[in-house]
């Protein structure tokens, strides 16, 4: 597609449930990023994938969070045993290898009741 | 670790006037990139302008320009002839020149345009 696509746009879940958020980057973009934006806050880095290199997971807040990227394209962010503090907008972005500009998706808003 | 600080949680400006949003950052590196992103209510982050630290000339994109003060580690955004469509959250961001390519963001400034 022409842009970064994220699904679902909105997700409401109950505390303790697992959720999966999907990101489909721009075709040809080998770098993919996940960020979290809590209400009224800035963007918090979660994880970064670059080609076949080991991902930079330094921003994942706990072991309940994980992400994978299959075939160098689509990425899934999984949150296990969701907590209320996980409620946020999860933004995905992609870029070319040596580009310094990230293109963002519209985000997935997660609400944990 | 690099940090980015936006000291103005909210700003407002009259339509057609000029407004300046502040950003400071902390880094020990000499080469890096700086960005301003805009986030309207649609949540889509849109690149407004970028600056390479090795360039002394301030970046300009139409009504948007920056005042890059490398020694002071300051990177402010000036919006001229403000328009209603400029209303949004504005985020300042830093990226290392080499190595990890993640962006480090400030907390954002909410800009309101008064008609």
mmCIF file of C-alpha atoms in Angstrom:
data_model
loop_
_atom_site.group_PDB
_atom_site.id
_atom_site.type_symbol
_atom_site.label_atom_id
_atom_site.label_comp_id
_atom_site.label_asym_id
_atom_site.label_seq_id
_atom_site.Cartn_x
_atom_site.Cartn_y
_atom_site.Cartn_z
ATOM 1 C CA UNK A 1 0.000 0.000 0.000
ATOM 2 C CA UNK A 2 0.880 3.649 -0.185
ATOM 3 C CA UNK A 3 1.206 4.124 3.563
ATOM 4 C CA UNK A 4 1.750 2.265 6.820
ATOM 5 C CA UNK A 5 -1.375 0.331 7.708
ATOM 6 C CA UNK A 6 -2.293 -0.653 11.264
ATOM 7 C CA UNK A 7 -5.110 -2.816 12.577
ATOM 8 C CA UNK A 8 -7.289 -2.771 14.486
ATOM 9 C CA UNK A 9 -7.862 0.948 14.671
ATOM 10 C CA UNK A 10 -9.463 0.546 18.076
ATOM 11 C CA UNK A 11 -9.430 -2.367 20.486
ATOM 12 C CA UNK A 12 -11.240 -2.718 23.785
ATOM 13 C CA UNK A 13 -10.295 -5.664 25.934
ATOM 14 C CA UNK A 14 -10.656 -6.910 29.461
ATOM 15 C CA UNK A 15 -7.821 -6.962 31.931
ATOM 16 C CA UNK A 16 -5.894 -10.217 31.711
ATOM 17 C CA UNK A 17 -6.656 -10.914 28.053
ATOM 18 C CA UNK A 18 -4.023 -11.126 25.325
ATOM 19 C CA UNK A 19 -4.095 -8.737 22.352
ATOM 20 C CA UNK A 20 -2.359 -8.624 18.993
ATOM 21 C CA UNK A 21 -1.772 -5.450 17.030
ATOM 22 C CA UNK A 22 -0.749 -5.598 13.398
ATOM 23 C CA UNK A 23 1.429 -3.320 11.286
ATOM 24 C CA UNK A 24 1.835 -3.501 7.535
ATOM 25 C CA UNK A 25 4.742 -1.236 6.524
ATOM 26 C CA UNK A 26 5.345 0.517 3.238
ATOM 27 C CA UNK A 27 6.541 -1.930 0.614
ATOM 28 C CA UNK A 28 10.324 -1.948 0.430
ATOM 29 C CA UNK A 29 10.845 -0.386 3.857
ATOM 30 C CA UNK A 30 13.159 -2.695 5.755
ATOM 31 C CA UNK A 31 13.122 -0.767 9.044
ATOM 32 C CA UNK A 32 10.051 -1.020 11.272
ATOM 33 C CA UNK A 33 9.391 0.617 14.649
ATOM 34 C CA UNK A 34 6.775 0.348 17.372
ATOM 35 C CA UNK A 35 6.020 3.232 19.719
ATOM 36 C CA UNK A 36 3.520 3.659 22.538
ATOM 37 C CA UNK A 37 1.720 6.921 23.220
ATOM 38 C CA UNK A 38 -0.118 7.139 26.515
ATOM 39 C CA UNK A 39 -2.847 9.755 26.943
ATOM 40 C CA UNK A 40 -1.375 13.240 26.673
ATOM 41 C CA UNK A 41 2.155 11.916 26.558
ATOM 42 C CA UNK A 42 4.978 11.738 24.068
ATOM 43 C CA UNK A 43 5.992 8.693 22.111
ATOM 44 C CA UNK A 44 7.781 5.926 23.965
ATOM 45 C CA UNK A 45 10.019 3.657 21.887
ATOM 46 C CA UNK A 46 9.212 -0.044 22.181
ATOM 47 C CA UNK A 47 11.066 -2.069 19.540
ATOM 48 C CA UNK A 48 12.902 -1.678 16.237
ATOM 49 C CA UNK A 49 13.413 -4.185 13.410
ATOM 50 C CA UNK A 50 16.003 -3.730 10.680
ATOM 51 C CA UNK A 51 16.168 -6.328 7.940
ATOM 52 C CA UNK A 52 17.498 -9.663 9.193
ATOM 53 C CA UNK A 53 19.343 -8.139 12.140
ATOM 54 C CA UNK A 54 18.382 -8.921 15.697
ATOM 55 C CA UNK A 55 15.678 -6.472 16.786
ATOM 56 C CA UNK A 56 16.361 -3.714 19.302
ATOM 57 C CA UNK A 57 13.981 -4.664 22.115
ATOM 58 C CA UNK A 58 15.375 -2.193 24.607
ATOM 59 C CA UNK A 59 12.114 -0.270 24.944
ATOM 60 C CA UNK A 60 9.757 -3.138 25.762
ATOM 61 C CA UNK A 61 8.390 -2.337 29.253
ATOM 62 C CA UNK A 62 7.960 -5.920 30.471
ATOM 63 C CA UNK A 63 8.097 -9.535 29.335
ATOM 64 C CA UNK A 64 4.362 -9.356 28.654
ATOM 65 C CA UNK A 65 5.241 -7.420 25.515
ATOM 66 C CA UNK A 66 6.681 -9.115 22.438
ATOM 67 C CA UNK A 67 6.833 -8.443 18.734
ATOM 68 C CA UNK A 68 7.743 -10.334 15.624
ATOM 69 C CA UNK A 69 8.203 -9.476 12.031
ATOM 70 C CA UNK A 70 7.534 -12.189 9.498
ATOM 71 C CA UNK A 71 9.220 -12.260 6.109
ATOM 72 C CA UNK A 72 10.674 -8.818 6.656
ATOM 73 C CA UNK A 73 7.274 -7.234 6.176
ATOM 74 C CA UNK A 74 4.246 -7.435 8.454
ATOM 75 C CA UNK A 75 4.821 -7.067 12.191
ATOM 76 C CA UNK A 76 2.667 -8.112 15.118
ATOM 77 C CA UNK A 77 2.931 -6.617 18.596
ATOM 78 C CA UNK A 78 1.540 -8.938 21.256
ATOM 79 C CA UNK A 79 0.618 -7.913 24.775
ATOM 80 C CA UNK A 80 -0.108 -10.785 27.131
ATOM 81 C CA UNK A 81 -2.234 -10.562 30.270
ATOM 82 C CA UNK A 82 -3.122 -6.936 29.577
ATOM 83 C CA UNK A 83 -3.211 -4.431 32.425
ATOM 84 C CA UNK A 84 -5.046 -1.111 32.617
ATOM 85 C CA UNK A 85 -1.749 0.771 32.335
ATOM 86 C CA UNK A 86 -1.292 -0.787 28.882
ATOM 87 C CA UNK A 87 -4.104 1.450 27.599
ATOM 88 C CA UNK A 88 -2.523 3.697 24.977
ATOM 89 C CA UNK A 89 -2.181 4.318 21.278
ATOM 90 C CA UNK A 90 0.356 1.993 19.683
ATOM 91 C CA UNK A 91 2.032 3.554 16.662
ATOM 92 C CA UNK A 92 3.987 1.751 13.993
ATOM 93 C CA UNK A 93 6.424 3.409 11.600
ATOM 94 C CA UNK A 94 8.655 2.249 8.760
ATOM 95 C CA UNK A 95 11.561 3.642 6.787
ATOM 96 C CA UNK A 96 14.104 2.794 4.134
ATOM 97 C CA UNK A 97 17.432 1.431 5.346
ATOM 98 C CA UNK A 98 19.424 4.622 5.353
ATOM 99 C CA UNK A 99 16.604 7.111 5.355
ATOM 100 C CA UNK A 100 16.301 9.408 8.306
ATOM 101 C CA UNK A 101 12.567 9.929 7.926
ATOM 102 C CA UNK A 102 10.006 7.621 9.469
ATOM 103 C CA UNK A 103 6.513 7.230 8.020
ATOM 104 C CA UNK A 104 3.902 6.505 10.667
ATOM 105 C CA UNK A 105 0.624 4.647 10.604
ATOM 106 C CA UNK A 106 -2.536 6.002 12.210
ATOM 107 C CA UNK A 107 -2.075 3.835 15.280
ATOM 108 C CA UNK A 108 -4.111 1.300 17.212
ATOM 109 C CA UNK A 109 -5.911 2.615 20.285
ATOM 110 C CA UNK A 110 -5.974 -0.021 23.014
ATOM 111 C CA UNK A 111 -8.333 0.313 25.961
ATOM 112 C CA UNK A 112 -8.032 -2.184 28.796
ATOM 113 C CA UNK A 113 -11.075 -2.281 31.082
ATOM 114 C CA UNK B 1 21.104 8.549 26.661
ATOM 115 C CA UNK B 2 19.674 11.318 24.576
ATOM 116 C CA UNK B 3 16.718 13.300 25.896
ATOM 117 C CA UNK B 4 14.380 15.814 24.265
ATOM 118 C CA UNK B 5 12.488 18.460 26.243
ATOM 119 C CA UNK B 6 9.539 20.564 25.137
ATOM 120 C CA UNK B 7 8.792 23.035 27.908
ATOM 121 C CA UNK B 8 5.490 24.333 26.513
ATOM 122 C CA UNK B 9 2.644 21.840 27.029
ATOM 123 C CA UNK B 10 0.219 24.206 25.279
ATOM 124 C CA UNK B 11 0.447 27.215 22.993
ATOM 125 C CA UNK B 12 -2.144 29.304 21.208
ATOM 126 C CA UNK B 13 -1.927 31.839 18.408
ATOM 127 C CA UNK B 14 -4.285 33.985 16.394
ATOM 128 C CA UNK B 15 -4.875 32.935 12.824
ATOM 129 C CA UNK B 16 -2.363 34.561 10.434
ATOM 130 C CA UNK B 17 0.052 35.331 13.276
ATOM 131 C CA UNK B 18 3.453 33.745 13.954
ATOM 132 C CA UNK B 19 4.185 31.290 16.750
ATOM 133 C CA UNK B 20 7.393 29.646 17.953
ATOM 134 C CA UNK B 21 7.543 26.253 19.650
ATOM 135 C CA UNK B 22 10.571 25.460 21.796
ATOM 136 C CA UNK B 23 12.664 22.311 21.987
ATOM 137 C CA UNK B 24 15.922 21.512 23.721
ATOM 138 C CA UNK B 25 17.842 18.280 23.680
ATOM 139 C CA UNK B 26 20.761 16.650 25.382
ATOM 140 C CA UNK B 27 23.396 14.634 23.567
ATOM 141 C CA UNK B 28 27.132 14.084 23.608
ATOM 142 C CA UNK B 29 27.250 13.371 19.889
ATOM 143 C CA UNK B 30 28.278 15.885 17.246
ATOM 144 C CA UNK B 31 26.322 14.495 14.298
ATOM 145 C CA UNK B 32 22.605 13.767 14.492
ATOM 146 C CA UNK B 33 19.208 14.623 13.016
ATOM 147 C CA UNK B 34 16.409 16.695 14.484
ATOM 148 C CA UNK B 35 12.775 16.636 13.446
ATOM 149 C CA UNK B 36 9.445 18.277 14.074
ATOM 150 C CA UNK B 37 6.397 16.068 13.651
ATOM 151 C CA UNK B 38 2.768 17.156 13.706
ATOM 152 C CA UNK B 39 -0.016 14.959 15.084
ATOM 153 C CA UNK B 40 -3.574 16.098 14.291
ATOM 154 C CA UNK B 41 -6.610 14.465 15.944
ATOM 155 C CA UNK B 42 -6.456 11.727 13.308
ATOM 156 C CA UNK B 43 -3.362 10.443 15.212
ATOM 157 C CA UNK B 44 -1.290 10.311 12.031
ATOM 158 C CA UNK B 45 2.229 11.602 12.682
ATOM 159 C CA UNK B 46 3.258 13.897 9.846
ATOM 160 C CA UNK B 47 6.800 15.108 9.258
ATOM 161 C CA UNK B 48 6.929 18.901 9.266
ATOM 162 C CA UNK B 49 10.620 19.627 8.934
ATOM 163 C CA UNK B 50 14.029 18.079 9.554
ATOM 164 C CA UNK B 51 17.524 19.375 10.227
ATOM 165 C CA UNK B 52 20.913 17.723 9.892
ATOM 166 C CA UNK B 53 23.205 18.832 12.703
ATOM 167 C CA UNK B 54 26.192 19.167 10.370
ATOM 168 C CA UNK B 55 24.343 21.809 8.339
ATOM 169 C CA UNK B 56 24.607 25.316 9.705
ATOM 170 C CA UNK B 57 21.775 26.643 7.576
ATOM 171 C CA UNK B 58 18.376 26.500 9.219
ATOM 172 C CA UNK B 59 15.844 24.291 7.436
ATOM 173 C CA UNK B 60 12.754 25.885 5.899
ATOM 174 C CA UNK B 61 9.603 24.340 4.464
ATOM 175 C CA UNK B 62 7.148 26.944 3.220
ATOM 176 C CA UNK B 63 5.602 28.568 6.329
ATOM 177 C CA UNK B 64 7.661 26.396 8.689
ATOM 178 C CA UNK B 65 11.237 27.182 9.669
ATOM 179 C CA UNK B 66 13.584 26.228 12.466
ATOM 180 C CA UNK B 67 16.097 28.075 14.587
ATOM 181 C CA UNK B 68 18.841 25.525 15.189
ATOM 182 C CA UNK B 69 21.344 26.554 17.852
ATOM 183 C CA UNK B 70 23.789 23.657 18.074
ATOM 184 C CA UNK B 71 25.903 24.998 20.913
ATOM 185 C CA UNK B 72 22.823 25.698 22.990
ATOM 186 C CA UNK B 73 21.219 22.384 21.915
ATOM 187 C CA UNK B 74 18.089 24.231 20.962
ATOM 188 C CA UNK B 75 15.770 23.520 18.025
ATOM 189 C CA UNK B 76 12.712 25.755 17.864
ATOM 190 C CA UNK B 77 9.970 25.675 15.237
ATOM 191 C CA UNK B 78 8.495 28.871 13.831
ATOM 192 C CA UNK B 79 5.142 28.757 12.091
ATOM 193 C CA UNK B 80 4.366 31.871 10.059
ATOM 194 C CA UNK B 81 0.922 32.955 8.875
ATOM 195 C CA UNK B 82 -0.749 30.365 11.139
ATOM 196 C CA UNK B 83 -3.729 28.550 9.648
ATOM 197 C CA UNK B 84 -6.584 26.669 11.284
ATOM 198 C CA UNK B 85 -5.198 23.454 9.826
ATOM 199 C CA UNK B 86 -1.997 23.919 11.812
ATOM 200 C CA UNK B 87 -3.831 23.060 15.033
ATOM 201 C CA UNK B 88 -2.291 19.825 16.343
ATOM 202 C CA UNK B 89 0.198 18.305 18.743
ATOM 203 C CA UNK B 90 3.771 19.070 17.724
ATOM 204 C CA UNK B 91 6.610 16.772 18.684
ATOM 205 C CA UNK B 92 10.304 17.467 18.520
ATOM 206 C CA UNK B 93 12.477 14.403 17.920
ATOM 207 C CA UNK B 94 16.156 13.420 17.846
ATOM 208 C CA UNK B 95 17.885 10.638 15.954
ATOM 209 C CA UNK B 96 21.472 9.549 16.077
ATOM 210 C CA UNK B 97 23.450 9.933 12.878
ATOM 211 C CA UNK B 98 24.715 6.376 13.010
ATOM 212 C CA UNK B 99 23.824 3.281 14.929
ATOM 213 C CA UNK B 100 20.341 2.855 16.364
ATOM 214 C CA UNK B 101 17.869 4.693 14.190
ATOM 215 C CA UNK B 102 15.044 5.058 16.662
ATOM 216 C CA UNK B 103 13.647 8.529 17.223
ATOM 217 C CA UNK B 104 13.635 10.017 20.718
ATOM 218 C CA UNK B 105 10.619 12.278 21.176
ATOM 219 C CA UNK B 106 9.777 15.179 23.424
ATOM 220 C CA UNK B 107 6.508 15.308 25.357
ATOM 221 C CA UNK B 108 4.795 17.460 22.752
ATOM 222 C CA UNK B 109 3.182 20.902 22.538
ATOM 223 C CA UNK B 110 -0.510 21.292 21.832
ATOM 224 C CA UNK B 111 -1.025 24.193 19.429
ATOM 225 C CA UNK B 112 -4.398 25.914 19.196
ATOM 226 C CA UNK B 113 -5.218 28.362 16.423
ATOM 227 C CA UNK B 114 -7.764 31.033 17.319
ATOM 228 C CA UNK B 115 -9.858 32.326 14.391
#
